[in-house]
XYZ file of C-alpha atoms in Angstrom:
629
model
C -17.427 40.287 -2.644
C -17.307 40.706 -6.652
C -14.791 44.163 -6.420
C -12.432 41.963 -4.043
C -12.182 39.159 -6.053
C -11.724 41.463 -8.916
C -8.881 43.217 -6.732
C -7.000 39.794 -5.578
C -6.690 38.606 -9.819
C -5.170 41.992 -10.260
C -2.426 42.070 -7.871
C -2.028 38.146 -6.876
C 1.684 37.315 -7.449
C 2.727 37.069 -11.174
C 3.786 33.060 -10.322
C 0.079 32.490 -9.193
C -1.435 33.522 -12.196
C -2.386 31.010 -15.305
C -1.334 32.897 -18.575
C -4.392 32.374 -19.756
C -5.085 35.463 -17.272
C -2.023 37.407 -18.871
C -2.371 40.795 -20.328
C 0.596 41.419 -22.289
C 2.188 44.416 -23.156
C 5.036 44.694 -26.045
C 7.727 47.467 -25.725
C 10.576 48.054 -27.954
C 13.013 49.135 -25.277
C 14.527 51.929 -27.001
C 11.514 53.190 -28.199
C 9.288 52.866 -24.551
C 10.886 56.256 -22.848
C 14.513 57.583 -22.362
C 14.854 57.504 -18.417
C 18.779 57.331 -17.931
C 20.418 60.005 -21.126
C 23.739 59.094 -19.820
C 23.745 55.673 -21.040
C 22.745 57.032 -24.927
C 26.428 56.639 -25.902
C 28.535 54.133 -24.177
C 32.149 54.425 -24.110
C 33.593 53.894 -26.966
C 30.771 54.051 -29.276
C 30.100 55.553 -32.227
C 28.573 58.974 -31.081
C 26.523 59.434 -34.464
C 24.497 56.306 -34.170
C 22.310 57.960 -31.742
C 19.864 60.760 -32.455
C 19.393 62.774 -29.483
C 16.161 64.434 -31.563
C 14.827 60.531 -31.422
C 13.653 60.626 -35.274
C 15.092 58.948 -37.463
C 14.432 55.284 -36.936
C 17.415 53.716 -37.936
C 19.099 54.914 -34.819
C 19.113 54.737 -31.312
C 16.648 56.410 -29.149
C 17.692 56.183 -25.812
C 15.027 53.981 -24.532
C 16.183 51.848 -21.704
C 15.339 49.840 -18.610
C 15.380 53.075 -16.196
C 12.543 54.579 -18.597
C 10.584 50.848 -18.195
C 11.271 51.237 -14.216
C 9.943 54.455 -14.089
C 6.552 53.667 -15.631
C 6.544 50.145 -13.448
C 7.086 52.539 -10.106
C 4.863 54.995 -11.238
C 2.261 52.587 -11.678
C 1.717 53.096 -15.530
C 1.347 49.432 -16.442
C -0.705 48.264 -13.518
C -3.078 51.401 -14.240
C -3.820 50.535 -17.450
C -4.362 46.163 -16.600
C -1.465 45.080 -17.761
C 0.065 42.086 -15.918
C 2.738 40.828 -18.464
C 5.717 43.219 -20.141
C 7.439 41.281 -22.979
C 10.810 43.344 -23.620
C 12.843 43.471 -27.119
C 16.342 41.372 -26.151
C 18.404 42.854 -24.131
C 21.439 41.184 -24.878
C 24.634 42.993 -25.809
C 24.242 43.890 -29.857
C 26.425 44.740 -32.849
C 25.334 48.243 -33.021
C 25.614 49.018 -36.666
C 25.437 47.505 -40.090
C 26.008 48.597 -43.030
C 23.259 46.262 -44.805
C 19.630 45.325 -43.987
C 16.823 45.604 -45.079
C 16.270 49.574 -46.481
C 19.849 50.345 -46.083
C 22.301 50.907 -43.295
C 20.784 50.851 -39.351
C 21.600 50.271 -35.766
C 20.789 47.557 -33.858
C 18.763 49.726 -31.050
C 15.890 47.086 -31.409
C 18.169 44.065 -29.864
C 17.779 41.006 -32.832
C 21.388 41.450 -33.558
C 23.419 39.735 -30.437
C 26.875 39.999 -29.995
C 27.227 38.285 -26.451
C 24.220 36.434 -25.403
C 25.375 36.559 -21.583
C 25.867 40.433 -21.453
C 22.916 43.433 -21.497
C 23.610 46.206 -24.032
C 25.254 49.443 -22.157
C 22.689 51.694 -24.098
C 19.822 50.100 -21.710
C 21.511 49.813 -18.293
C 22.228 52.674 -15.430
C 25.616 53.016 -13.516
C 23.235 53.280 -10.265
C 19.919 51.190 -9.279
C 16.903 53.446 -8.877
C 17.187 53.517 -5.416
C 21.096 54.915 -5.668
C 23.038 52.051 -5.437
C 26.344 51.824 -7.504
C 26.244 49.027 -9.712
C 29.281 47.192 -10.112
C 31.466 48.206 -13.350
C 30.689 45.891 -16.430
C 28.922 42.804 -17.495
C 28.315 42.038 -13.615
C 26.595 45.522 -13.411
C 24.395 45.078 -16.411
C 23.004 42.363 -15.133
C 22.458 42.832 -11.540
C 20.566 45.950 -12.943
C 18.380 44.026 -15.576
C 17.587 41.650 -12.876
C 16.896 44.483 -10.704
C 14.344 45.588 -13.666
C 12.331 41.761 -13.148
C 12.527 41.902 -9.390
C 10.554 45.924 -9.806
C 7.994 44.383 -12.120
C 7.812 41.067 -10.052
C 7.058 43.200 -6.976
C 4.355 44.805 -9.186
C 2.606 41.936 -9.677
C 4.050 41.724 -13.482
C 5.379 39.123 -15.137
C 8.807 39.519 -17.701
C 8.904 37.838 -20.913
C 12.550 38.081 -22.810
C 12.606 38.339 -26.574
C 15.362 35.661 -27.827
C 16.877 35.031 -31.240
C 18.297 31.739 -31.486
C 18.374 31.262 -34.849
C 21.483 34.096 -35.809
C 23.948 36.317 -34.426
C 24.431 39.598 -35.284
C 27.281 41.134 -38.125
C 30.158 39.557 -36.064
C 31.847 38.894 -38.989
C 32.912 39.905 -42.605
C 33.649 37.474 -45.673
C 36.703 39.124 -46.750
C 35.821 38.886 -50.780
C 38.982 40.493 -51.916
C 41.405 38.402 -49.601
C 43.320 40.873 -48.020
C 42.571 39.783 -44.387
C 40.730 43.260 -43.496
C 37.173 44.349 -43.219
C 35.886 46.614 -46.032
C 32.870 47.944 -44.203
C 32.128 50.439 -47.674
C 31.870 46.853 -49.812
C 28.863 45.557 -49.841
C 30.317 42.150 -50.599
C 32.006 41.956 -47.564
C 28.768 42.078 -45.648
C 26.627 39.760 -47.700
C 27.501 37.047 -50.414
C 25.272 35.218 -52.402
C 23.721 32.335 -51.155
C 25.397 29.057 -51.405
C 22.472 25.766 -51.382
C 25.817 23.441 -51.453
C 28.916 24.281 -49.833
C 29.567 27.011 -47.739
C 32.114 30.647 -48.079
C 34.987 29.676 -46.515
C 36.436 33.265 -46.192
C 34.380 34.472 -43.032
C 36.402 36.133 -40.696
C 35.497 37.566 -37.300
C 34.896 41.851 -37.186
C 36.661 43.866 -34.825
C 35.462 46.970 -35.062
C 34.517 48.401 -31.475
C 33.156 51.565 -32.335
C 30.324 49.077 -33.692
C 30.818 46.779 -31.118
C 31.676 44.320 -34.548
C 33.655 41.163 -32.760
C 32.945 37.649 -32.329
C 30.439 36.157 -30.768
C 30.274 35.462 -26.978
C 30.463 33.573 -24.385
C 33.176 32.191 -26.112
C 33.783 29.709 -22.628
C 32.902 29.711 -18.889
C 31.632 32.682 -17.241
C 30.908 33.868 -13.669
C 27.719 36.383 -13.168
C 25.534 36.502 -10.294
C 27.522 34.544 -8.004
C 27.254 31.337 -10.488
C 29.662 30.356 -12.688
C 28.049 29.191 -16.214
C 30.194 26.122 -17.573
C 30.108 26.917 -21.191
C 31.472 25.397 -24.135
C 31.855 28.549 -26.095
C 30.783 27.370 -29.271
C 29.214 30.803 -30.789
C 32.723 31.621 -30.588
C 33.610 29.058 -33.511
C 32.912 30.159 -36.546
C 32.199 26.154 -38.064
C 29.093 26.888 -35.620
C 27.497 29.082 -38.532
C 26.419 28.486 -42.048
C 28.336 30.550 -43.726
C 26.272 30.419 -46.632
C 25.624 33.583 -47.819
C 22.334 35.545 -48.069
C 19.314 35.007 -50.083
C 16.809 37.925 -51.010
C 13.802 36.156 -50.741
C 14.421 33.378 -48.341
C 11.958 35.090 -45.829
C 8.914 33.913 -47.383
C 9.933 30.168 -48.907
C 9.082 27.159 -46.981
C 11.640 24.781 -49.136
C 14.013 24.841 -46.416
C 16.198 27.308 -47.936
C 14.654 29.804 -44.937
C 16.610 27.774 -42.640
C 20.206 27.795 -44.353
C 20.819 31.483 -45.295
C 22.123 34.663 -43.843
C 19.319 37.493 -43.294
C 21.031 40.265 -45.033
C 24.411 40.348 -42.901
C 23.258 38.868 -39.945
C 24.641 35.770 -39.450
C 22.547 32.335 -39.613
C 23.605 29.603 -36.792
C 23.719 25.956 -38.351
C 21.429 23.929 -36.392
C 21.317 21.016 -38.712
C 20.550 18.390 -36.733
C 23.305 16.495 -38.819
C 25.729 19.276 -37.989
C 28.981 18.631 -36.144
C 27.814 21.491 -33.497
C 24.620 20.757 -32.916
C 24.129 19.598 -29.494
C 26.568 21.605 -28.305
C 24.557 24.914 -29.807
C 21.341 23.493 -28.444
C 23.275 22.943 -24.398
C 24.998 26.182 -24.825
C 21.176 27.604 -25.419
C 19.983 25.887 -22.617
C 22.640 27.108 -20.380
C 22.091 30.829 -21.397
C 18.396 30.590 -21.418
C 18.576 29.018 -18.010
C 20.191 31.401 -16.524
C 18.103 33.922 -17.440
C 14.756 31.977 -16.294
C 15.834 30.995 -12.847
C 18.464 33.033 -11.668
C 17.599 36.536 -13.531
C 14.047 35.544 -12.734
C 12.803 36.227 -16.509
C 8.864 34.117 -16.917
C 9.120 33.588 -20.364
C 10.526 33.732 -23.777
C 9.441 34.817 -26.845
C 11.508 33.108 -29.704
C 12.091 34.841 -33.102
C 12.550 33.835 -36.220
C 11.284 30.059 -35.502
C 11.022 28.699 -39.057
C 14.073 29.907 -39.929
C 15.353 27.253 -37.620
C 15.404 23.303 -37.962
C 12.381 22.316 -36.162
C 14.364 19.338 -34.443
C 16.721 21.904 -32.799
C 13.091 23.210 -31.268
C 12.508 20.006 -30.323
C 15.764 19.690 -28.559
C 16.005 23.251 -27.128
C 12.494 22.877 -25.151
C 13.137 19.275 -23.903
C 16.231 20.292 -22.264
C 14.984 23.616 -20.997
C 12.382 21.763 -19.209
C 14.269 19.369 -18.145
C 17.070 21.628 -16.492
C 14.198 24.116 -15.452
C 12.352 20.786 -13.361
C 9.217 21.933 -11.751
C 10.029 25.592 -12.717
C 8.827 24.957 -15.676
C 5.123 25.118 -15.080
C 5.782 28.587 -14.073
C 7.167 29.444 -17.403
C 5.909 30.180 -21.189
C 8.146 29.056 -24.324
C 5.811 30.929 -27.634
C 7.346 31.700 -30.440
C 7.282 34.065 -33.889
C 6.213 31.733 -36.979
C 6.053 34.927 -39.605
C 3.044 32.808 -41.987
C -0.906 33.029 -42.114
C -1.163 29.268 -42.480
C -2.769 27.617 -39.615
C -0.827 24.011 -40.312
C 2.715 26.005 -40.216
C 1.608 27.998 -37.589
C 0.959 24.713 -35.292
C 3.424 22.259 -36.267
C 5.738 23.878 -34.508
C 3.653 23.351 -31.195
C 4.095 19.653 -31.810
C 7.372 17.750 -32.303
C 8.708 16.247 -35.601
C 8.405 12.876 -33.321
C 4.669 13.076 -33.454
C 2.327 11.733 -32.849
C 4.625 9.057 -31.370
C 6.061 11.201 -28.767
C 2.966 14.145 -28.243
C 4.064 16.457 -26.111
C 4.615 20.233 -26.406
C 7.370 21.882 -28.912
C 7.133 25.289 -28.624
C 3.947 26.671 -25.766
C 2.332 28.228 -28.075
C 3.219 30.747 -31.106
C 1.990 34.466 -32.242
C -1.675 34.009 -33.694
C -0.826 35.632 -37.295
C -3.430 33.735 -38.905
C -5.124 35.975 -36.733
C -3.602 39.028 -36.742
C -4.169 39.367 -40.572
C -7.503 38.689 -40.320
C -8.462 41.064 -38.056
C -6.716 43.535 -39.911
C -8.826 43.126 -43.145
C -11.690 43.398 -41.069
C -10.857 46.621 -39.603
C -7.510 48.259 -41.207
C -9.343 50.161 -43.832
C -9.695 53.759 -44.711
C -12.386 56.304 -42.974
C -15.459 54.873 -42.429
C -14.751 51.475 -44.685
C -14.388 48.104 -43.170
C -14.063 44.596 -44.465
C -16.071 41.277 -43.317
C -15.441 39.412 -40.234
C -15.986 35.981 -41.900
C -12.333 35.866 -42.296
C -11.977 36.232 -38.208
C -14.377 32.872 -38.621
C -12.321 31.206 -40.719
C -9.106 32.204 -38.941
C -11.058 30.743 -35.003
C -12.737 27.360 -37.131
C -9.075 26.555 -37.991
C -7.445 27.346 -35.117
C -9.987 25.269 -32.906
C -10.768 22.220 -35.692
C -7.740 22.182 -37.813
C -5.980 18.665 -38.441
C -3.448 17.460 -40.587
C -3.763 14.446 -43.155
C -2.953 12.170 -40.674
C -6.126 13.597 -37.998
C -4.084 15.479 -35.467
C -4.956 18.809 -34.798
C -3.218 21.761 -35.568
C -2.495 22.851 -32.369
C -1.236 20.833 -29.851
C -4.284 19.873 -27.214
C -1.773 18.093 -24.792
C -1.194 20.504 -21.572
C 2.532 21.849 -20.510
C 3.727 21.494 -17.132
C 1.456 24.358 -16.020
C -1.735 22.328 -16.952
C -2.653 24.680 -20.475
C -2.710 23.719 -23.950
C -1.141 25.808 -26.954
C -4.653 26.742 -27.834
C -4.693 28.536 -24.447
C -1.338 29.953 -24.716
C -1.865 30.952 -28.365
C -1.025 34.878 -28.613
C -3.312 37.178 -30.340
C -2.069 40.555 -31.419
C -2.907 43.051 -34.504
C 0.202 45.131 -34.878
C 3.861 44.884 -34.212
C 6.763 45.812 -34.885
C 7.405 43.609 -37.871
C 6.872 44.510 -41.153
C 2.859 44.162 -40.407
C 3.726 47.812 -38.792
C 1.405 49.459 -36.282
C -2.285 49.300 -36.750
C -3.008 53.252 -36.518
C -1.228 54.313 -39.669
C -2.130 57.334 -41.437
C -6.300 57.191 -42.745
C -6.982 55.023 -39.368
C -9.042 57.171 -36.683
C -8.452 56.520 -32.996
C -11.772 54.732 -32.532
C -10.924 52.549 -35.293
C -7.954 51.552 -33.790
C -9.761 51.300 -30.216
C -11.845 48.652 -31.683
C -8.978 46.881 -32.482
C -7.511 46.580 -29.383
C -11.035 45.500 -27.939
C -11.097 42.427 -30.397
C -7.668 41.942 -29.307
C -8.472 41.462 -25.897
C -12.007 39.440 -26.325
C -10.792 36.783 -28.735
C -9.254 33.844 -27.522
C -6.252 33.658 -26.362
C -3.382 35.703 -24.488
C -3.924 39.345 -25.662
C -0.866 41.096 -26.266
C -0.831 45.294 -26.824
C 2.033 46.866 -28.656
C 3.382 49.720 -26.829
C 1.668 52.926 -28.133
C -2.252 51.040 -28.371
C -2.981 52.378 -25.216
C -2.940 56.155 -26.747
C -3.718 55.436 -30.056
C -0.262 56.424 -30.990
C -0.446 57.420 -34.996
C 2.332 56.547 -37.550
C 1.916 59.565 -39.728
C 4.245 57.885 -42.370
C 3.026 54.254 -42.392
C -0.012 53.463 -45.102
C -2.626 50.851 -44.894
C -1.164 47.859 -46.569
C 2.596 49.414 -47.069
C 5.203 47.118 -45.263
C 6.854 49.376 -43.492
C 8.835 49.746 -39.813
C 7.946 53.076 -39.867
C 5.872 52.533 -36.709
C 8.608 52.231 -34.321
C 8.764 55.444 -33.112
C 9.505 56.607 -29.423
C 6.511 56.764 -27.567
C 7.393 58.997 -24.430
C 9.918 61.548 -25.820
C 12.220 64.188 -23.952
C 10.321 66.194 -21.207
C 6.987 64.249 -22.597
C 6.183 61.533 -20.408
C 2.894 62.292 -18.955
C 1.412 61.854 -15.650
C -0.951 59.173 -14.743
C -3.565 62.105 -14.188
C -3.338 63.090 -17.888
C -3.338 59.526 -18.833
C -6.633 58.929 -16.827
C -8.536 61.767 -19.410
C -6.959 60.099 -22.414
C -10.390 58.158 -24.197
C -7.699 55.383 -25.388
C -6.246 54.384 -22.347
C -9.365 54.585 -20.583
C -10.633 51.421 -23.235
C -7.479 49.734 -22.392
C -8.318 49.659 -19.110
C -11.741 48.619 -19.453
C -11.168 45.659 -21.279
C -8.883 44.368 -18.833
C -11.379 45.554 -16.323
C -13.636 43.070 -18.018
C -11.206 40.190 -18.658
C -10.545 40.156 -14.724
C -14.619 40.224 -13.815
C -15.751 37.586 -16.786
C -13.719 34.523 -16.895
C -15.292 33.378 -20.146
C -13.172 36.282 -21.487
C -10.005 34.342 -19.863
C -11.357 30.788 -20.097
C -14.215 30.470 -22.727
C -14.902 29.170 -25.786
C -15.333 30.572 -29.250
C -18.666 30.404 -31.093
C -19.666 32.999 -34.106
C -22.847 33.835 -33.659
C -23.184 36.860 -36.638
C -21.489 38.388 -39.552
C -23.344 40.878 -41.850
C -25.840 38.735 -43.555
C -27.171 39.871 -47.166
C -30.465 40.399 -46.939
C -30.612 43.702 -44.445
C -28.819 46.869 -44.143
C -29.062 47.341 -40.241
C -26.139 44.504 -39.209
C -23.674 46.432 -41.608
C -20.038 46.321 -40.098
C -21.503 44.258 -36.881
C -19.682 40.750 -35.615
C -20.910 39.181 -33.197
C -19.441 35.949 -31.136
C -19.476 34.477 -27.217
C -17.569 33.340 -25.422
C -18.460 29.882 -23.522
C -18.439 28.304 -20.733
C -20.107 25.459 -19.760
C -21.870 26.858 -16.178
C -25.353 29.014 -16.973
C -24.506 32.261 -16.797
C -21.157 32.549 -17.204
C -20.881 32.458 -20.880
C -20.576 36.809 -22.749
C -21.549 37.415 -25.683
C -19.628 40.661 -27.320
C -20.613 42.818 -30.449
C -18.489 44.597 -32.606
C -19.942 47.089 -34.677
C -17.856 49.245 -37.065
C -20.737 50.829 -39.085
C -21.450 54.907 -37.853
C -25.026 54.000 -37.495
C -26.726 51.870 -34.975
C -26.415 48.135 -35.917
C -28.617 44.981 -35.126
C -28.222 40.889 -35.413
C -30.941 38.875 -36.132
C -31.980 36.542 -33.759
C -29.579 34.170 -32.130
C -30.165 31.184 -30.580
C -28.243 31.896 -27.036
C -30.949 30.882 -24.644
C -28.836 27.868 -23.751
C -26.478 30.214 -22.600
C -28.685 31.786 -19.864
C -30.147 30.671 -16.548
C -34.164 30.156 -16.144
C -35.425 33.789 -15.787
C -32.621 35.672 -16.705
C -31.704 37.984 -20.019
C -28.923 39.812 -21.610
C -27.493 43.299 -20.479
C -24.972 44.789 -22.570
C -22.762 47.807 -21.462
C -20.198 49.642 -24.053
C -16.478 49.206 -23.219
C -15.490 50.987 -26.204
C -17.941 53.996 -27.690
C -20.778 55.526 -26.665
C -23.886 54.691 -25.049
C -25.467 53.076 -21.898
C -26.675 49.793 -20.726
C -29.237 47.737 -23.135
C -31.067 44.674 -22.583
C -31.544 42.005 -24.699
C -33.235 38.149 -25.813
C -32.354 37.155 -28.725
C -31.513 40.253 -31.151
C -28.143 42.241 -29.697
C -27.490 45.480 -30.465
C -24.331 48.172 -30.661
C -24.440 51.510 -30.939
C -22.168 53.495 -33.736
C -18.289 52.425 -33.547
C -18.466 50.771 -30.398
C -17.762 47.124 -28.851
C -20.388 46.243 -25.847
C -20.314 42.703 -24.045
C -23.052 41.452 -23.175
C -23.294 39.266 -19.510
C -26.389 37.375 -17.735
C -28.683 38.972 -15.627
C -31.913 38.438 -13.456
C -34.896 39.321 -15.884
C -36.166 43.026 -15.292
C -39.792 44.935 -16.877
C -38.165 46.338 -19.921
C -38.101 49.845 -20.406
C -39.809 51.787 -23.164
C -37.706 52.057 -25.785
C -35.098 49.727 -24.652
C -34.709 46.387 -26.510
């Protein structure tokens, strides 16, 4: 009865699913796997921003929906547990600029839009993967990306679009010397200093095809899918956008100068709620975003860059999704990317700036980066070194019991439509493609990294695996520590995409899909609470490198308890007081999911053998065994 139980979860229809069940999956499009070469250079572009040898990261790969389709037909994803793909945008880019951060690069990773109601040429197919000729243009690109969400729909897998609403891409120039033409060798004509008051009043919209450089779309109504989309076209206007120039270090500031600025040349919308355009930016938004959730059939967005963005625009921009979306909407997730470790700015943007008057949800939930940085202390280090796990504490006791001065909680408790609270939609990750980088850089083994992944998916929240984690795939140039992008390098190259056979033997993806394994059969993993439980105390050598923590619920029995240890010896808690945890008569039994060993019972004192993660579950009392414990 267990194995079919365990057998509906995995392949009951995405829509039936909470997300708290969600096993997400992160893929840089052009970086996933090159299934459709001919679409590597559209007409008309620049042939030398791609690199056929798929290298050099500042150009295009080839990735594209065909190579995602492939995997979802072959049965990669639903092999290896995942239920959720979240996607790069796929929206129609500037495809060069000539200055961002570490020089001049393409826009093959989709943050730089150009028309926000189009999908890029480098990602779609002239034909479906059946055959079938897709019509020419934008009505072809998207019949075949919602082709893409129908295949992984059918799959049982749920499709969550990466959006940027808080810029545009290089669509145009400020023409510094006057002359009415682009310069594309001056740097000042891509970036100019940042203005605090005032704005540069010589912005004029690109046109340079080549680099698909040209102002911003829709610029009014448009007809796809058999709907026609009654648009104002204000990303066409150029008094839509700051225009104030770039600032170096307006990244990390909170004084609300990250809000105003350019990033490098790409250009920041001006959602001032003051501003002349600002309702009609957040309706056009709405309209896009829309369209993409009910008639593309997308589940969810992911939303960049959202302190770089005034939070009353979030405010607005949810409301009025929900609102157009009606009882959609408790079918669909809203998180978003808030780039800072602190818990308070990580949750104030799951309330409103109306609060506590008006409580409901701002954003779902966001990217757990408070998180994500602890965990990485913990574990990113060099051979056999490893940091402590009190920071992972710290990190949980905020996230859970975290208020503001005036007592609410961090993180918004009141439920969305679908009946979940941002603390259940809250999305924990250890790598990406940010300038964190990947996890398994250079000095980081493959069982380190394994261990990662297992944290990743045993901690609260929606676990969410950047593509490559399920191979341990190495960036040879990244460094612990180093900011770098140097991770984001193709994953399934030319001729290289292996079989699901091969796959099977591969130790790495084999975890991966034991830890989902384990999510599906222990609902604490899905649904439970957090409590600490050990952390290398200081007076004994035989916990070294071990955390240990459950996972809660409130009916005997059902609660796991799961021990981490990163030390290459054996490792041992003291005893913990879990016996409230168990039924009458019953004990602990503890099976590996990552590292060697077999089954081990236990009371009160858990064990782990050497680099390995075991979970421990309930059972029925047996004689121990000599030289068990």
């Amino acid at each position: 009865m267990k194995a079919l139980l365990l057998l509906a979860l995995a392949i009951a229809p995405a829509a039936a699913r909470s997300w708290s069940d969600e096993v997400l999956y992160f893929a840089l499009t052009d970086r996933f796997h090159d299934g459709d070469p001919s679409n590597n250079t559209p007409p008309g572009c620049d042939p030398a921003l791609d690199d056929p040898a798929q290298e050099n990261i500042n150009l295009y790969h080839g990735g594209d929906l065909r190579g995602l389709e492939l995997a979802l037909q072959g049965g990669y994803f639903s092999e290896l547990g995942v239920t959720a793909l979240w996607i790069t945008p796929p929206v129609r880019n500037v495809w060069r600029s000539g200055y961002d951060a570490g020089g001049w690069k393409t826009g093959y990773h989709g943050y730089w839009a150009q028309d926000f109601l189009d999908i890029d040429p480098h990602l779609t197919s002239a034909t479906s993967l059946a055959g079938k000729p897709y019509p020419e243009g934008a009505e072809g690109r998207m019949e075949h990306y919602r082709d893409f969400v129908a295949l992984a729909h059918a799959k049982g897998i749920r499709v969550v679009q990466d959006v940027v609403l808080n810029h545009a891409g290089p669509v145009f120039y400020y023409d510094a010397d006057g002359d009415g033409v682009f310069d594309s060798g001056s740097k000042d004509e891509w970036v100019q200093p940042f203005e605090r008051r005032g704005f540069h009043d010589n912005a004029r919209w690109a046109g340079l095809p080549q680099w698909n450089m040209a102002r911003t779309e829709p610029t009014g109504p448009r007809e796809l899918l058999g709907r026609r989309l009654a648009l104002s076209g204000v990303l066409g206007r150029l008094d839509a956008y700051g225009r104030k120039g770039f600032s170096p270090d307006s990244l990390g500031k909170n004084d609300g100068e990250e809000v105003m600025c350019d990033f490098f040349s790409l250009r920041d919308l001006w959602t001032d709620p003051e501003g002349a355009n600002f309702d009609r930016l957040v309706d056009e938004f709405v309209s896009i975003y829309h369209f993409y959730l009910h008639d593309v059939g997308v589940d969810g967005l992911r939303i960049d860059t959202v302190k770089h963005v005034h939070h009353e625009f979030w405010d607005a921009f949810t409301r009025r999704l929900r609102q157009r979306l009606g009882s959609e909407a408790a079918d669909k997730i809203l998180f978003g990317e808030v780039f800072d470790g602190s818990p308070a700015k990580l949750g104030e943007y799951t309330w409103r700036t109306d609060a506590p008057a008006d409580p409901s949800p701002c954003l779902d939930s966001v990217l757990a980066f408070q998180l994500c940085f602890a965990l990485r202390d913990y574990l990113l280090r060099p051979g056999e070194a490893y940091g402590n796990a009190r920071p992972i504490e710290a990190a949980m006791s905020a996230f859970s019991d975290g208020r503001f001065p005036d007592g609410r909680f961090f993180y918004n408790r009141t439920p969305g439509a679908d009946g979940l609270n941002s603390l259940q939609k809250s999305v924990t990750f250890v790598e990406n493609h940010d300038s964190i980088n990947r996890f398994r850089v250079a000095g980081i083994t493959e069982r380190r990294n394994q261990l990662a992944q297992g944290l990743v998916m045993t901690l609260p929240g929606i676990p969410c695996l950047y593509y490559g984690a399920e191979v341990s795939l190495q960036d040879g140039r990244g460094n612990i520590g180093q900011d770098s992008e140097t991770g984001r390098m193709t994953l399934w190259r030319h001729g290289a995409a292996p079989t699901l056979e091969k796959l099977r033997q591969d130790e790495s993806f084999r975890a991966i899909q034991r830890l989902a394994r384990a999510r599906r059969e222990f609902p604490a993993l899905r649904e439970g609470g957090f409590r600490p439980l050990w952390c290398d105390s200081d007076g004994t050598a035989e916990d070294d490198g071990l955390f240990a923590f459950a996972r809660t619920l409130d009916e005997p029995g059902a609660s796991v308890i799961v021990v981490c240890n990163l030390s290459p010896k054996e490792g041992l808690t003291g005893p913990l007081e879990v016996s409230p945890l168990l039924p009458r008569g019953a004990n602990w039994r503890g099976d590996p999911v990552i590292g060697r060993g077999g089954p081990r019972t236990a009371t009160d004192r858990f064990s782990a053998p050497p680099r390995s993660l075991v979970i421990y579950r309930a059972q029925a009392s047996e004689p121990a065994r000599p030289g068990t414990r």
